Amino acid sequence: MSELIGRWRTAARGAGATGDDQTLTRAGEELLARWREPHRHYHTPRHLAAVLDVVDGYATWAERPDLVRLAAWCHDAVYDPRAVGDANERDSATLADALLTRTGVPAAAVAEVRRLVLATAGHAVTADDRDAALLCDADLTILAAPGQTYDAYAAAIRREYAHVPEPDFRAGRARVLESLLALPALFRLPPLAAAGEAPARANLARELAALRRLG
């Protein structure tokens, strides 16, 4: 976890944070505590690290990669499976605003991180919005994983929604999968699209077909 905190501090400094190291560390630890909440099974520090790794790997495609990194840290900081609609994204954006302001990140950068976090609600961004495209592509990379890894992800999502009866979960999950498949493209940046679009759509279609058979 100390390695993640180091990555957080570096991104915050890159975004212009003026707070001292102790202030930055406390903010990073507050975020990590949220990512480690016991009800999370997929939206954990492992997911955070995976998103950050993709952002780092394709940082040259971004206009402000450190802002994308901060948005990655904040995008699922509030995660309540019982929330309705885009409440989690809106609450995560509000948290990002307060936390980044506290660390001395300039107001314009804070506003941009907030915008990026909100973009993850529907992942409906365009390729020319390169920072939002990179964040959303990184967030969805799991969809293009090998079948066994994808199935483990889907099972972890089911555990996060353990409070939902099976028929209701199947119907809700099917709607999510259908909305993703309806996107013109799951990945916007060319290298991620080339590698990920076909396997991601295959995984989504396979899970959706299984849900329909059970439903």
Coordinates of C-alpha atoms in Angstrom, one line a residue:
M1 CA 0.0 0.0 0.0
S2 CA 2.9 2.4 0.6
E3 CA 3.7 2.1 -3.1
L4 CA 0.2 3.2 -4.0
I5 CA 0.5 6.2 -1.6
G6 CA 3.7 7.1 -3.3
R7 CA 2.0 7.1 -6.7
W8 CA -0.8 9.3 -5.2
R9 CA 1.6 11.9 -3.8
T10 CA 3.5 12.0 -7.2
A11 CA 0.3 12.6 -9.1
A12 CA -0.9 15.2 -6.7
R13 CA 2.4 17.1 -6.9
G14 CA 2.2 16.8 -10.7
A15 CA -1.2 18.4 -10.6
G16 CA 0.1 21.3 -8.5
A17 CA -0.7 20.3 -5.0
T18 CA 0.9 22.7 -2.5
G19 CA 0.1 20.7 0.7
D20 CA 3.0 19.2 2.7
D21 CA 3.8 15.5 2.5
Q22 CA 1.9 14.7 5.6
T23 CA -1.3 16.3 4.2
L24 CA -0.9 14.5 0.9
T25 CA -0.3 11.2 2.7
R26 CA -3.3 11.6 4.9
A27 CA -5.5 12.3 1.9
G28 CA -4.1 9.2 0.1
E29 CA -4.7 7.0 3.1
E30 CA -8.3 8.3 3.4
L31 CA -8.9 7.3 -0.2
L32 CA -7.3 3.9 0.3
A33 CA -9.4 3.2 3.4
R34 CA -12.5 3.7 1.2
W35 CA -11.1 1.4 -1.5
R36 CA -10.5 -1.3 1.2
E37 CA -14.1 -1.2 2.6
P38 CA -15.3 -4.7 3.4
H39 CA -18.3 -4.7 1.1
R40 CA -16.0 -4.4 -2.0
H41 CA -15.0 -7.4 -3.9
Y42 CA -14.1 -6.0 -7.3
H43 CA -13.8 -2.2 -6.6
T44 CA -10.8 -2.7 -4.4
P45 CA -7.2 -1.4 -4.4
R46 CA -6.4 -4.1 -7.0
H47 CA -8.8 -2.4 -9.4
L48 CA -7.4 1.0 -8.5
A49 CA -3.9 -0.2 -9.2
A50 CA -5.0 -1.8 -12.5
V51 CA -6.6 1.4 -13.7
L52 CA -3.5 3.4 -12.7
D53 CA -1.2 0.9 -14.6
V54 CA -3.2 1.4 -17.8
V55 CA -3.1 5.2 -17.3
D56 CA 0.6 5.1 -16.8
G57 CA 1.1 2.8 -19.8
Y58 CA -0.8 5.2 -22.1
A59 CA 0.0 8.5 -20.4
T60 CA 1.4 10.0 -23.7
W61 CA -2.2 9.9 -25.0
A62 CA -3.4 12.2 -22.3
E63 CA -3.2 16.0 -22.1
R64 CA -3.0 16.1 -18.3
P65 CA -2.0 12.6 -17.2
D66 CA -1.7 13.5 -13.6
L67 CA -5.2 14.7 -13.5
V68 CA -6.3 11.4 -15.0
R69 CA -4.4 9.6 -12.3
L70 CA -6.1 11.7 -9.6
A71 CA -9.5 11.0 -11.2
A72 CA -8.6 7.2 -11.2
W73 CA -8.0 7.4 -7.4
C74 CA -11.3 9.2 -6.9
H75 CA -13.6 7.6 -9.4
D76 CA -14.9 4.8 -7.2
A77 CA -13.9 6.3 -3.9
V78 CA -17.5 6.3 -2.9
Y79 CA -19.0 2.9 -3.8
D80 CA -22.3 1.9 -2.3
P81 CA -24.0 -1.0 -4.3
R82 CA -27.3 0.2 -2.9
A83 CA -27.0 3.6 -4.5
V84 CA -29.3 4.6 -7.3
G85 CA -28.3 5.9 -10.7
D86 CA -25.1 7.8 -10.8
A87 CA -25.1 8.7 -7.1
N88 CA -21.8 7.0 -6.5
E89 CA -20.1 8.9 -9.3
R90 CA -21.6 12.2 -8.1
D91 CA -20.6 11.5 -4.5
S92 CA -17.1 10.5 -5.6
A93 CA -16.8 13.7 -7.6
T94 CA -17.9 15.7 -4.5
L95 CA -15.3 13.9 -2.4
A96 CA -12.6 14.6 -5.0
D97 CA -13.5 18.3 -4.9
A98 CA -13.1 18.5 -1.1
L99 CA -10.1 16.3 -0.8
L100 CA -8.1 17.8 -3.6
T101 CA -8.9 21.3 -2.5
R102 CA -7.6 20.4 1.0
T103 CA -4.3 19.2 -0.5
G104 CA -3.8 22.5 -2.4
V105 CA -4.5 21.3 -5.9
P106 CA -5.4 24.4 -8.0
A107 CA -9.2 25.0 -8.5
A108 CA -9.1 24.6 -12.2
A109 CA -7.4 21.2 -11.8
V110 CA -9.9 20.2 -9.2
A111 CA -12.8 21.0 -11.5
E112 CA -11.2 18.9 -14.2
V113 CA -10.8 15.9 -12.0
R114 CA -14.4 16.3 -10.9
R115 CA -15.5 16.3 -14.6
L116 CA -13.4 13.2 -15.3
V117 CA -14.9 11.3 -12.3
L118 CA -18.4 12.1 -13.5
A119 CA -17.5 10.9 -17.0
T120 CA -17.2 7.3 -15.6
A121 CA -20.9 7.2 -14.9
G122 CA -21.8 6.2 -18.4
H123 CA -18.4 5.9 -20.1
A124 CA -20.0 7.9 -23.0
V125 CA -17.1 10.0 -24.0
T126 CA -15.5 10.8 -27.3
A127 CA -12.0 10.0 -28.5
D128 CA -11.1 13.7 -28.8
D129 CA -11.7 14.1 -25.0
R130 CA -8.4 12.3 -24.5
D131 CA -8.2 12.5 -20.7
A132 CA -11.7 11.3 -20.2
A133 CA -11.2 8.6 -22.9
L134 CA -8.1 7.3 -21.2
L135 CA -9.8 7.2 -17.8
C136 CA -12.9 5.4 -19.1
D137 CA -10.8 3.0 -21.2
A138 CA -8.6 2.2 -18.2
D139 CA -11.7 1.6 -16.1
L140 CA -13.2 -0.8 -18.7
T141 CA -10.0 -2.8 -19.4
I142 CA -11.2 -5.7 -17.3
L143 CA -13.9 -6.3 -20.0
A144 CA -11.3 -7.4 -22.4
A145 CA -9.6 -9.8 -20.0
P146 CA -9.2 -13.5 -20.8
G147 CA -12.4 -15.4 -20.1
Q148 CA -11.5 -16.8 -16.7
T149 CA -10.4 -13.4 -15.5
Y150 CA -13.5 -11.8 -16.8
D151 CA -15.7 -14.5 -15.1
A152 CA -13.9 -13.8 -11.8
Y153 CA -14.7 -10.1 -12.2
A154 CA -18.3 -10.9 -12.9
A155 CA -18.5 -13.1 -9.8
A156 CA -17.0 -10.4 -7.7
I157 CA -19.6 -7.9 -8.9
R158 CA -22.3 -10.4 -7.9
R159 CA -20.8 -10.6 -4.4
E160 CA -20.9 -6.8 -4.1
Y161 CA -24.7 -7.1 -4.9
A162 CA -25.3 -10.0 -2.6
H163 CA -28.2 -8.1 -1.1
V164 CA -30.1 -8.2 -4.4
P165 CA -32.3 -11.3 -5.1
E166 CA -31.0 -13.4 -8.0
P167 CA -33.8 -12.6 -10.5
D168 CA -33.5 -8.8 -9.8
F169 CA -29.7 -9.0 -10.1
R170 CA -29.9 -10.8 -13.4
A171 CA -32.3 -8.2 -14.8
G172 CA -30.2 -5.3 -13.6
R173 CA -26.9 -6.8 -14.7
A174 CA -28.4 -7.5 -18.1
R175 CA -29.4 -3.8 -18.5
V176 CA -25.8 -2.8 -17.6
L177 CA -24.3 -5.2 -20.2
E178 CA -26.8 -4.1 -22.8
S179 CA -25.9 -0.4 -22.2
L180 CA -22.2 -1.2 -22.6
L181 CA -22.8 -3.2 -25.8
A182 CA -24.9 -0.3 -27.2
L183 CA -21.9 2.1 -26.9
P184 CA -20.5 2.9 -30.4
A185 CA -17.1 1.9 -29.0
L186 CA -16.1 0.5 -25.6
F187 CA -12.5 1.8 -26.0
R188 CA -11.7 5.2 -27.6
L189 CA -7.9 5.4 -27.7
P190 CA -6.6 3.5 -30.8
P191 CA -4.2 1.1 -29.1
L192 CA -6.7 0.1 -26.5
A193 CA -9.5 -0.2 -29.1
A194 CA -7.3 -2.4 -31.3
A195 CA -6.5 -4.8 -28.5
G196 CA -9.6 -4.7 -26.4
E197 CA -12.8 -4.0 -28.4
A198 CA -13.4 -7.5 -29.9
P199 CA -12.6 -9.5 -26.7
A200 CA -14.6 -7.1 -24.5
R201 CA -17.7 -7.4 -26.7
A202 CA -17.3 -11.2 -26.8
N203 CA -17.1 -11.4 -23.0
L204 CA -20.1 -9.0 -22.5
A205 CA -22.2 -11.0 -25.1
R206 CA -21.3 -14.3 -23.4
E207 CA -22.3 -13.1 -20.0
L208 CA -25.5 -11.6 -21.3
A209 CA -26.4 -14.8 -23.1
A210 CA -25.8 -16.7 -19.8
L211 CA -28.1 -14.3 -17.9
R212 CA -30.8 -14.6 -20.4
R213 CA -30.7 -18.4 -20.3
L214 CA -31.0 -18.3 -16.5
G215 CA -33.7 -15.7 -16.6

